[in-house]
Coordinates of N, CA and C in Angstrom, one line a residue:
X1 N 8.4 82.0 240.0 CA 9.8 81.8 239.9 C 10.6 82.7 240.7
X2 N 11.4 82.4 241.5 CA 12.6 83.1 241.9 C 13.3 84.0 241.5
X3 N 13.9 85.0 242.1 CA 15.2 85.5 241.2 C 15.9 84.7 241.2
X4 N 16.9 84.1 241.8 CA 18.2 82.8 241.7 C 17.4 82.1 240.5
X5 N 16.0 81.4 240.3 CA 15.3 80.3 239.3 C 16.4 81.4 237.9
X6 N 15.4 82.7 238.2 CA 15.4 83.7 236.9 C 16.7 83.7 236.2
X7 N 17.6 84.5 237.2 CA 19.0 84.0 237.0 C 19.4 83.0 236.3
X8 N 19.3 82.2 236.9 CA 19.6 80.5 236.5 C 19.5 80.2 234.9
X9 N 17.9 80.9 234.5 CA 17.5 80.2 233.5 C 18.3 81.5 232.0
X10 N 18.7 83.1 233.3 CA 19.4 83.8 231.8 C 20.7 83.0 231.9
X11 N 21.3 82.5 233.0 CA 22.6 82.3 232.7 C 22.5 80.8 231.6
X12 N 21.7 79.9 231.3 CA 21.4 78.8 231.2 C 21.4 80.0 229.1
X13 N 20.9 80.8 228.8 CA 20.7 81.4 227.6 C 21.9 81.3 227.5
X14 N 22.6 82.2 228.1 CA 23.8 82.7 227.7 C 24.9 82.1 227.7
X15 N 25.0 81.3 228.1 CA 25.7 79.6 227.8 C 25.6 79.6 226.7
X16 N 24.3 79.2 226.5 CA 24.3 78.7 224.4 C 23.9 79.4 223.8
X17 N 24.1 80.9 224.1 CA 24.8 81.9 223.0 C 26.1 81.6 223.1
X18 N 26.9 81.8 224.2 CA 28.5 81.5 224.1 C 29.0 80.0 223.1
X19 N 28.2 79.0 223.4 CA 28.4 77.6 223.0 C 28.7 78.2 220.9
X20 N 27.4 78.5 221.2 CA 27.0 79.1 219.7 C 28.4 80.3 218.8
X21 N 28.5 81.0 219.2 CA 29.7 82.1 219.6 C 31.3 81.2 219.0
X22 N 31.1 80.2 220.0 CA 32.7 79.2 220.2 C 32.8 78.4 218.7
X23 N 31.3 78.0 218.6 CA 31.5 76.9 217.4 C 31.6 77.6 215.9
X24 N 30.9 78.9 216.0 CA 31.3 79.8 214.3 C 32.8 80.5 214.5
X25 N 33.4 80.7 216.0 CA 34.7 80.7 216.2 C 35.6 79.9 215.6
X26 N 35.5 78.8 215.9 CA 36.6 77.6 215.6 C 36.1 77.4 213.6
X27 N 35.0 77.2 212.8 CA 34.9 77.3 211.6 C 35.6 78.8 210.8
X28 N 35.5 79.8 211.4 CA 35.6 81.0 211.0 C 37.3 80.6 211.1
X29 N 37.8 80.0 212.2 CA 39.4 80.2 212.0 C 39.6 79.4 210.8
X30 N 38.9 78.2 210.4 CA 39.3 77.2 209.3 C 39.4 78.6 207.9
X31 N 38.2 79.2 207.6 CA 37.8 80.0 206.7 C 39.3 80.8 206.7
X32 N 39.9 81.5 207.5 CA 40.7 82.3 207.5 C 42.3 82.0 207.0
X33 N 42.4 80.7 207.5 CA 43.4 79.9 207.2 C 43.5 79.3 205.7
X34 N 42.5 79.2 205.1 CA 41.8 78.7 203.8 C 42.2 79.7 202.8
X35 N 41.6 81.0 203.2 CA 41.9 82.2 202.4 C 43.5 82.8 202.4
X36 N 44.2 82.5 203.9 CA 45.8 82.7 203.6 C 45.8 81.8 202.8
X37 N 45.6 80.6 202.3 CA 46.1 79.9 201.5 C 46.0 80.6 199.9
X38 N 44.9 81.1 199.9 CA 44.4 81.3 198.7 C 45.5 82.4 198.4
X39 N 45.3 83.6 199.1 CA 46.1 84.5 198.9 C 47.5 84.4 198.6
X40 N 48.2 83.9 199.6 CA 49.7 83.2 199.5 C 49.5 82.8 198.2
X41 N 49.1 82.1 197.6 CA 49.0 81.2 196.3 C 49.3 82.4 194.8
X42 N 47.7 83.4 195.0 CA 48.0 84.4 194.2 C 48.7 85.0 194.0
X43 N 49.3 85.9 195.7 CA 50.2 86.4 195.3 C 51.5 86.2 194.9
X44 N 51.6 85.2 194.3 CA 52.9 85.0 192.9 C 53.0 85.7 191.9
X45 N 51.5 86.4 191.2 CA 51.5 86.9 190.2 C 52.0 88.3 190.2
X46 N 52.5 88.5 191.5 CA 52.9 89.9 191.2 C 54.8 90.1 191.0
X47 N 55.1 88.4 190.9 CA 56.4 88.7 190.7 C 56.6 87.9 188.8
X48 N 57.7 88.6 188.6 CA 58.2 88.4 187.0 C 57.7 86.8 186.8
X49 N 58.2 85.6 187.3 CA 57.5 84.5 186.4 C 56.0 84.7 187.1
X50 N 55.7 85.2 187.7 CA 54.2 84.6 187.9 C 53.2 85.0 186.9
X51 N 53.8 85.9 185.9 CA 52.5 86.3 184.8 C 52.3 85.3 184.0
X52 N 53.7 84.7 183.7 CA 53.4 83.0 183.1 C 52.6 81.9 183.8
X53 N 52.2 81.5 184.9 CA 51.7 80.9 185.5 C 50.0 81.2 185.9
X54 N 49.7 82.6 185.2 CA 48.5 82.9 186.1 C 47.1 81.9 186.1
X55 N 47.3 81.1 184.4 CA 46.5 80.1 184.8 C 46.6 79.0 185.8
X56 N 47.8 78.7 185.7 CA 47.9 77.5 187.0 C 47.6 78.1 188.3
X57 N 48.0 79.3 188.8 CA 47.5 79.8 190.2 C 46.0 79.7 190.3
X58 N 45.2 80.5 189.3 CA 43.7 80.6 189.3 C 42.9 79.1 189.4
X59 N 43.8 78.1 188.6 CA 42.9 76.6 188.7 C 43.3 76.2 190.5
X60 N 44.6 76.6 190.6 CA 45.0 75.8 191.9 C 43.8 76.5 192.8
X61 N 43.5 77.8 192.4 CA 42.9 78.8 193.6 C 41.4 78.2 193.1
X62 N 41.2 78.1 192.5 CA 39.7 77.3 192.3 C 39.5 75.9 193.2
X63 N 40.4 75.3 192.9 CA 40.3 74.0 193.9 C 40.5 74.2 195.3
X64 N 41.2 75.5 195.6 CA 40.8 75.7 197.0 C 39.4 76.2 197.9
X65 N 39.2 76.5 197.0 CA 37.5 77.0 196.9 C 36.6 76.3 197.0
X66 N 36.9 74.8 196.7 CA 36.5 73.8 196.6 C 36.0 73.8 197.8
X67 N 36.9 73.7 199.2 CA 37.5 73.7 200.7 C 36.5 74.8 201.3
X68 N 36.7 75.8 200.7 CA 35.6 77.0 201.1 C 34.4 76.8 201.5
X69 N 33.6 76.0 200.2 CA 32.3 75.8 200.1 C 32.1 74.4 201.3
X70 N 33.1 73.9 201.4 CA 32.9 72.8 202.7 C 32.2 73.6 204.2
X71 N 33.4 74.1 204.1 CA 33.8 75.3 205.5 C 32.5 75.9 205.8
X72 N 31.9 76.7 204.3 CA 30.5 77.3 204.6 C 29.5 76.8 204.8
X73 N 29.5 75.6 204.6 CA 28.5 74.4 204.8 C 28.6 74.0 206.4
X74 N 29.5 74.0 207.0 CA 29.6 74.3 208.2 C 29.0 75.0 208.7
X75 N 29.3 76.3 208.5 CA 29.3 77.7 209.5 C 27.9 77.3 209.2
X76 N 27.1 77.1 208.0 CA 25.9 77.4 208.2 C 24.8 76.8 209.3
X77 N 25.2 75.5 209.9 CA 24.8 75.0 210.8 C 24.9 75.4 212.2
X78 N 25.8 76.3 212.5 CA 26.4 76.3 213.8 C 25.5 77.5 214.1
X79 N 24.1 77.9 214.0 CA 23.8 79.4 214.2 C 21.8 79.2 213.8
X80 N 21.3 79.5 214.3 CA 19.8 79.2 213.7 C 19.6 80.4 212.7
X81 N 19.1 79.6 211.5 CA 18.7 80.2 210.5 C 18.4 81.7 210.0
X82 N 17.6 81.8 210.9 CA 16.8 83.4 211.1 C 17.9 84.5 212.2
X83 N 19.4 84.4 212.2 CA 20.1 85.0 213.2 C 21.3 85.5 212.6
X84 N 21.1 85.5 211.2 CA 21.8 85.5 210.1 C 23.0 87.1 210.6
X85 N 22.4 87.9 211.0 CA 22.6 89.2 211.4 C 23.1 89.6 213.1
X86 N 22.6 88.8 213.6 CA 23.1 88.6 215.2 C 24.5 87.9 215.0
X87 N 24.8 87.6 214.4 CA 25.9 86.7 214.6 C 27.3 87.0 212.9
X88 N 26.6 87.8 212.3 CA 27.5 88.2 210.9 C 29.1 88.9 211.8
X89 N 28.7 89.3 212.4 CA 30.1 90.5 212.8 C 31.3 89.3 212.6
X90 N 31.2 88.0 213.5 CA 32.3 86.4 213.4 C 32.5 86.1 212.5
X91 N 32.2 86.2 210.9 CA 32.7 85.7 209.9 C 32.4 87.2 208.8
X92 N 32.2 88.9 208.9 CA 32.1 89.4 208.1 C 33.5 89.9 207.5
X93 N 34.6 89.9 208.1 CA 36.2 89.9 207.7 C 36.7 89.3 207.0
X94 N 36.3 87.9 207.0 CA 36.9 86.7 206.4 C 35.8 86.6 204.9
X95 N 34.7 87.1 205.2 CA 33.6 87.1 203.8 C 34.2 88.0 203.0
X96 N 34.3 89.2 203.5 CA 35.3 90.3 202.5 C 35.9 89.9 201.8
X97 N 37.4 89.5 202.5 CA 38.1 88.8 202.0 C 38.3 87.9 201.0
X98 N 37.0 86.4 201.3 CA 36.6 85.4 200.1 C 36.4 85.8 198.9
X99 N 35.7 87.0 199.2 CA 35.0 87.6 197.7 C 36.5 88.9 197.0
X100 N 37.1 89.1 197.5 CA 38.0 89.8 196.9 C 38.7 89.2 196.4
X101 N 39.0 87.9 197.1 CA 39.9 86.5 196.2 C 39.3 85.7 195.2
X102 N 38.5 86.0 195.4 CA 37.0 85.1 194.2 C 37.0 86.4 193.0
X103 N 37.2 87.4 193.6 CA 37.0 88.7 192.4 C 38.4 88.2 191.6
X104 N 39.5 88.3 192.3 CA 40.8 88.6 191.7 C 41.1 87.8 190.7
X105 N 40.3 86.1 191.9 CA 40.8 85.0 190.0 C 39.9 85.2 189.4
X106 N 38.8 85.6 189.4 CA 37.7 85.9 188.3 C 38.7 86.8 187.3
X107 N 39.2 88.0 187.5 CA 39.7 88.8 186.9 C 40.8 88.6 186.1
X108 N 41.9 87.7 186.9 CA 42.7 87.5 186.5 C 42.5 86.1 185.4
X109 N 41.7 85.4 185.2 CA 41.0 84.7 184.2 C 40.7 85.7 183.1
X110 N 39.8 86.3 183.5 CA 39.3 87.3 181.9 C 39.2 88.3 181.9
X111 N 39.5 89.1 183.0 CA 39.8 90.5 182.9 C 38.3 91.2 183.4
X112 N 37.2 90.5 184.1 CA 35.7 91.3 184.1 C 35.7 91.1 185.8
X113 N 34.7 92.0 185.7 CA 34.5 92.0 187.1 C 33.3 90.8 187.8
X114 N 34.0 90.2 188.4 CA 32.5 88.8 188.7 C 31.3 89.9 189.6
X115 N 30.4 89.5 189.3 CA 29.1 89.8 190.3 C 28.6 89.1 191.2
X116 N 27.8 89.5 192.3 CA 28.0 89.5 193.1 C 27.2 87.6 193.6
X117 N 26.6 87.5 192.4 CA 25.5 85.7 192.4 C 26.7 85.0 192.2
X118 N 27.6 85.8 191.3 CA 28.9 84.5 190.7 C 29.7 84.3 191.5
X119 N 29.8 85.2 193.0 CA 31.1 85.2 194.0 C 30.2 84.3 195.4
X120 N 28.7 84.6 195.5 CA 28.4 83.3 196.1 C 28.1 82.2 195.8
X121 N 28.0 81.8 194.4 CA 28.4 80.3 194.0 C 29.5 79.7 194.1
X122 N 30.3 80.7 193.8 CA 32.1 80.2 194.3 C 31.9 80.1 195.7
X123 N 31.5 80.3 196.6 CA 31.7 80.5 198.1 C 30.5 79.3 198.7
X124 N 29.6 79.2 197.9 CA 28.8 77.8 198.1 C 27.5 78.3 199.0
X125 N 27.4 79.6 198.9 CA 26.6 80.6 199.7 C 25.3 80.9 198.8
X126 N 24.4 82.0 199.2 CA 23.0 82.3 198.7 C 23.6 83.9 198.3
X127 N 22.9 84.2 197.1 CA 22.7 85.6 196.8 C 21.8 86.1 197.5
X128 N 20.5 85.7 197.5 CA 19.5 86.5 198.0 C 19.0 86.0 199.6
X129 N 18.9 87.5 200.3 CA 18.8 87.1 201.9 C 17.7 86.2 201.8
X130 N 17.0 86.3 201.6 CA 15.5 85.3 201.6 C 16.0 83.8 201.9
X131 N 17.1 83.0 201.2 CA 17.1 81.9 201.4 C 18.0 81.5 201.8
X132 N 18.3 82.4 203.0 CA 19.4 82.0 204.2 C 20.3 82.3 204.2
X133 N 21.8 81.5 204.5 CA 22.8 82.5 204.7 C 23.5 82.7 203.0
X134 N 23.6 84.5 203.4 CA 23.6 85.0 201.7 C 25.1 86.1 202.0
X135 N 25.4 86.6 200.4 CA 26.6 87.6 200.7 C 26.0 88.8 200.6
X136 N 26.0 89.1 201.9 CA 25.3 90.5 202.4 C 26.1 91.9 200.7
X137 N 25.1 92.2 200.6 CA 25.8 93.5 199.5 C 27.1 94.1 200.0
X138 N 26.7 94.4 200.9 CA 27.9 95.8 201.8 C 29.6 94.9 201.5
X139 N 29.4 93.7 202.0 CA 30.7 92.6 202.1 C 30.7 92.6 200.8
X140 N 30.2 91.8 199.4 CA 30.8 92.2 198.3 C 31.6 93.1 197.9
X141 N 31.1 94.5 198.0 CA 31.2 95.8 197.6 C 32.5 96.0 198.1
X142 N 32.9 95.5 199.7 CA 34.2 95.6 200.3 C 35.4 95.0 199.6
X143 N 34.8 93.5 199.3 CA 35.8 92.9 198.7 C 36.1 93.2 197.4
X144 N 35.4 93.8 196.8 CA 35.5 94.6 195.2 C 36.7 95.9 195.6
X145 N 36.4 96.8 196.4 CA 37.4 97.7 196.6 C 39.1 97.4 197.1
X146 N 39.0 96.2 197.9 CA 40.3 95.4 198.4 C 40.6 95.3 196.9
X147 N 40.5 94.9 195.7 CA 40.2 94.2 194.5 C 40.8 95.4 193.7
X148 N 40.5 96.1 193.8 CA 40.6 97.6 192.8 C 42.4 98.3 193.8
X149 N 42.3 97.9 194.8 CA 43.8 98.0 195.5 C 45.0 97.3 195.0
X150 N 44.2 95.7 195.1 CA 45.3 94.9 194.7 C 45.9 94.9 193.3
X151 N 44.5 95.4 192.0 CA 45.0 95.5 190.5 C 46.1 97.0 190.4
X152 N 45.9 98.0 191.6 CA 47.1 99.0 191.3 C 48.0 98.2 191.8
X153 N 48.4 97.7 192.7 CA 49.6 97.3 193.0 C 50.1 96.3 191.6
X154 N 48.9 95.1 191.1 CA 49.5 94.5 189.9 C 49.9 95.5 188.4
X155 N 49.5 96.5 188.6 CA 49.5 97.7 187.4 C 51.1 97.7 187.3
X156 N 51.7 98.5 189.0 CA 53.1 98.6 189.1 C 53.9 97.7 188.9
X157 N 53.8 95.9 189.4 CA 54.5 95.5 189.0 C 54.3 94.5 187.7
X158 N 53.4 94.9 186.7 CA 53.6 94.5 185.6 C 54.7 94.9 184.8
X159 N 54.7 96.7 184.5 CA 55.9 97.0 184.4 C 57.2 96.7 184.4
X160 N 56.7 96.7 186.0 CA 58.5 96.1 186.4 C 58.6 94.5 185.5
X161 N 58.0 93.1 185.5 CA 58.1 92.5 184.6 C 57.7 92.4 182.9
X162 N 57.9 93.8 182.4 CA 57.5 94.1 180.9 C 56.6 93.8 180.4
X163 N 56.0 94.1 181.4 CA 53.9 93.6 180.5 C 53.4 95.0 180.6
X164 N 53.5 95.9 179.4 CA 53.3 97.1 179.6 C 51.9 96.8 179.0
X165 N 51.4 96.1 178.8 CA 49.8 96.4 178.3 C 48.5 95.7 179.1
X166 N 49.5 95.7 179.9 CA 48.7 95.2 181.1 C 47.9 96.6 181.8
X167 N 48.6 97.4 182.5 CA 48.3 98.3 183.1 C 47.3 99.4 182.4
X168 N 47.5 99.2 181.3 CA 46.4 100.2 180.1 C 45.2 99.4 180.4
X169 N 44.8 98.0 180.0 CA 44.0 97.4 180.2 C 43.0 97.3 182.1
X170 N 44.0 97.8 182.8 CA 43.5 97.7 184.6 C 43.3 99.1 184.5
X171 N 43.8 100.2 183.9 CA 43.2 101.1 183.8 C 41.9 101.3 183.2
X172 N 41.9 100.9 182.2 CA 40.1 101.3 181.5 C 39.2 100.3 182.6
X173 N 39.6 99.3 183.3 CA 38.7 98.3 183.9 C 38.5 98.8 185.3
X174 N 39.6 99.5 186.4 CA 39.2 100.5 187.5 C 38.7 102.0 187.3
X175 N 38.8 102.6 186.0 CA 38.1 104.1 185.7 C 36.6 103.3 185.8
X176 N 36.5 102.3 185.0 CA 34.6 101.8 184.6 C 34.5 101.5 186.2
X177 N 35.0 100.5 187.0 CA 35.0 100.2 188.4 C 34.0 101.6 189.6
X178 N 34.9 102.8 189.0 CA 34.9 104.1 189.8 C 33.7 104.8 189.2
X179 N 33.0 104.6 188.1 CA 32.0 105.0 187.6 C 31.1 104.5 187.9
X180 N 30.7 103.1 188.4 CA 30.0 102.4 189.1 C 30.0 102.5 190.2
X181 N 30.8 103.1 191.4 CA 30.8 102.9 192.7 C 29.9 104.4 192.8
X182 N 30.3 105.5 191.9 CA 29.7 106.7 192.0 C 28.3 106.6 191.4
X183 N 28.0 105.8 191.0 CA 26.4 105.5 191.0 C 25.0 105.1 192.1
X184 N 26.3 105.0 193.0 CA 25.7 104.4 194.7 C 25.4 105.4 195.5
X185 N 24.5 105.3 196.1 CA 24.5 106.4 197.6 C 24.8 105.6 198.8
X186 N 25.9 105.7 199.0 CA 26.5 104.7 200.0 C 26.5 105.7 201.9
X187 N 25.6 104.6 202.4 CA 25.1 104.9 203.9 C 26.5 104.3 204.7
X188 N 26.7 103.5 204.6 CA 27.6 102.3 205.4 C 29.1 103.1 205.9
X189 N 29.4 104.2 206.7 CA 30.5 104.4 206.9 C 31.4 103.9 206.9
X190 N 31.9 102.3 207.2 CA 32.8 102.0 206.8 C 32.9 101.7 205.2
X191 N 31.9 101.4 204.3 CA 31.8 101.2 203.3 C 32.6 102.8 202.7
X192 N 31.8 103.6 203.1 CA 32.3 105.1 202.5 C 33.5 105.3 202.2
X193 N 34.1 104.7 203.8 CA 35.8 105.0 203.9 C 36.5 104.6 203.0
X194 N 36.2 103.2 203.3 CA 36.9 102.4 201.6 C 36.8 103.0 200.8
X195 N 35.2 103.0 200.4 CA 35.3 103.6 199.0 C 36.1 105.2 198.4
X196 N 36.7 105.8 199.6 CA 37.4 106.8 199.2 C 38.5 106.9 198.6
X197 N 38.9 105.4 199.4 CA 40.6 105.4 199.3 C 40.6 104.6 197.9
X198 N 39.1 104.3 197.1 CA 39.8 104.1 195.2 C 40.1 105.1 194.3
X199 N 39.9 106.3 195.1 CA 40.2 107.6 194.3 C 41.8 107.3 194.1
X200 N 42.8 106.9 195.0 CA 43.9 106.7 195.1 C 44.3 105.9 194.6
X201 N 43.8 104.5 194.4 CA 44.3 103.4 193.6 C 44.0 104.5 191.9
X202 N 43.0 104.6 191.5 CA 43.1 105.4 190.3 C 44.4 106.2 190.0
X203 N 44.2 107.1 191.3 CA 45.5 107.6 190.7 C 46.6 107.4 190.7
X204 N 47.3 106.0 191.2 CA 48.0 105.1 191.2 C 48.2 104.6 189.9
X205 N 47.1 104.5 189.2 CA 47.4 103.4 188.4 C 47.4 104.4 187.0
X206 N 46.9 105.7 187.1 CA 46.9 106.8 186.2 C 48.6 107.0 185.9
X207 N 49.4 107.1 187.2 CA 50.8 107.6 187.2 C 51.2 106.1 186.3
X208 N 50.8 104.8 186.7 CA 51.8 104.5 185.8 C 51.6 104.5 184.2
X209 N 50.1 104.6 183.8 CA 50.1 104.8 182.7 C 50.8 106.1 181.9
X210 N 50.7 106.9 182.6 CA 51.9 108.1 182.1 C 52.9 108.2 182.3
X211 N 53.2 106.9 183.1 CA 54.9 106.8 183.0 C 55.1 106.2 181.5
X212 N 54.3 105.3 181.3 CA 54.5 104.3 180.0 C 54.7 105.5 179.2
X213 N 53.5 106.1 178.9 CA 53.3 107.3 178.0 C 54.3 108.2 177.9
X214 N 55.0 108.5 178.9 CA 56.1 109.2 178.6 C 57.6 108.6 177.9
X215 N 57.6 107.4 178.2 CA 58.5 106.2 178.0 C 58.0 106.0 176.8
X216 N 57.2 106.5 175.9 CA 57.1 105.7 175.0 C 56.8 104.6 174.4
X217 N 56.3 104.1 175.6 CA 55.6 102.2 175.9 C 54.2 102.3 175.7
X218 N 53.5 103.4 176.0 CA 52.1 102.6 175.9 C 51.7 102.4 174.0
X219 N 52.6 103.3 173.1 CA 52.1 102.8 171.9 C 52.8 101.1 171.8
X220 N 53.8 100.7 171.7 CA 54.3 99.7 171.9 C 52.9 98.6 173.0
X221 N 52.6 99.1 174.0 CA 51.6 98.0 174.4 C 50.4 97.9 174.0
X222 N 49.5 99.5 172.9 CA 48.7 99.0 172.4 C 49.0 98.0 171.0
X223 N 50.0 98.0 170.3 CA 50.1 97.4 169.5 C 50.1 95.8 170.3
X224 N 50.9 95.3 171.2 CA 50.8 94.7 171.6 C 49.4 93.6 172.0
X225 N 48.5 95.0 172.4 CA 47.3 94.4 173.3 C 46.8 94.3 172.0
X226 N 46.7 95.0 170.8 CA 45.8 94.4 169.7 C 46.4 93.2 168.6
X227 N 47.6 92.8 169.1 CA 48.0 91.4 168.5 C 47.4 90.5 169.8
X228 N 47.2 90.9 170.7 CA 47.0 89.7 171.7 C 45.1 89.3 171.3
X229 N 44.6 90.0 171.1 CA 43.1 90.4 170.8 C 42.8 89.5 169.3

């Protein structure tokens, strides 16, 4: 064989890697547009009527998920099986993300944290690498921390719409959150980083419980949370 043959036949590879490349490009944009939907949707609950609606957001956001599982039924074709990892970096942004919005309505349903089999059934995905394309641990774990950001921000403006027993409740559920993440010996530098910045949602969500506390609201919202119970 030639060099020009030799040539020929890398540039002839590298073609369809790029072909390959183009086509999880163009599903990865569907995925991304899917989840602004999702998101847009949710975030209603963070204003005064949306605490009345949170079940209608979470079913609507369930049926979008529907859409998800289409999408990932895609992506999974456009890429050979065993390359699971050559090619993760094109959709590991938008996976974060799914699972942080798959966390949120989990949560905002019943208040628990989903795991990590119940966020790729919602996603139409594999738990375990073994049987193809799966939610890599590290991506869960990301979208759990986005998760523990977005419940401080819902802490604050529960308040502001008079659900003072809300925030007591997101407290005991990101202290347990932060006692689990400290059970990890976490390698993944970007993982690390995140995970620093829940020391801050904590204490985010600490201040407003002592605001209540000082206000005199959180007895008024445990009474509250134990008529709700």
């Amino acid at each position: 064989m030639s060099v020009s043959e030799m040539f020929a036949a890398l540039q002839g590879a590298l073609g369809q890697d790029q072909d390959i490349r183009e086509e999880i490009r163009k599903v990865v944009q569907a995925l991304e547009q899917t989840a602004r939907e999702i998101l847009t949707l949710l975030q209603g609950v963070h204003q005064g009527p949306g605490f009345q609606h949170i079940p209608k957001k979470c079913q609507k956001a369930r049926e979008h998920f529907g859409t998800v599982r289409t999408q990932m039924e895609s992506l999974k074709t456009k890429f050979p099986a065993d390359q699971y990892y050559r090619f993760h970096e094109h959709w590991r942004f938008v996976l974060q993300r799914l699972v942080f919005l798959a966390a949120f309505v989990v949560y905002l349903e019943s208040e628990t944290l989903v795991t990590r089999e119940a966020v790729a059934e919602i996603l139409g995905i594999e738990a375990d690498r073994e049987r193809g394309f799966h939610l890599d641990i590290e991506d869960y774990l990301s979208g759990i921390l986005t998760l523990a950001s977005e419940l401080a921000r819902l802490a604050v403006n529960s308040v502001t719409a008079g659900d003072y027993s809300r925030p007591l409740r997101i407290s005991a559920f990101i202290n347990e959150l932060d006692s689990g993440f400290r059970l990890l010996n976490l390698k993944n530098d970007s993982l690390r980083k995140r995970y620093d910045g829940l020391k801050y949602d904590v204490k985010k969500i600490e201040e407003v419980v002592y605001d209540l506390s000082i206000r005199g609201l959180n007895k008024e919202a445990t009474v509250g949370a134990g008529g709700e119970k």
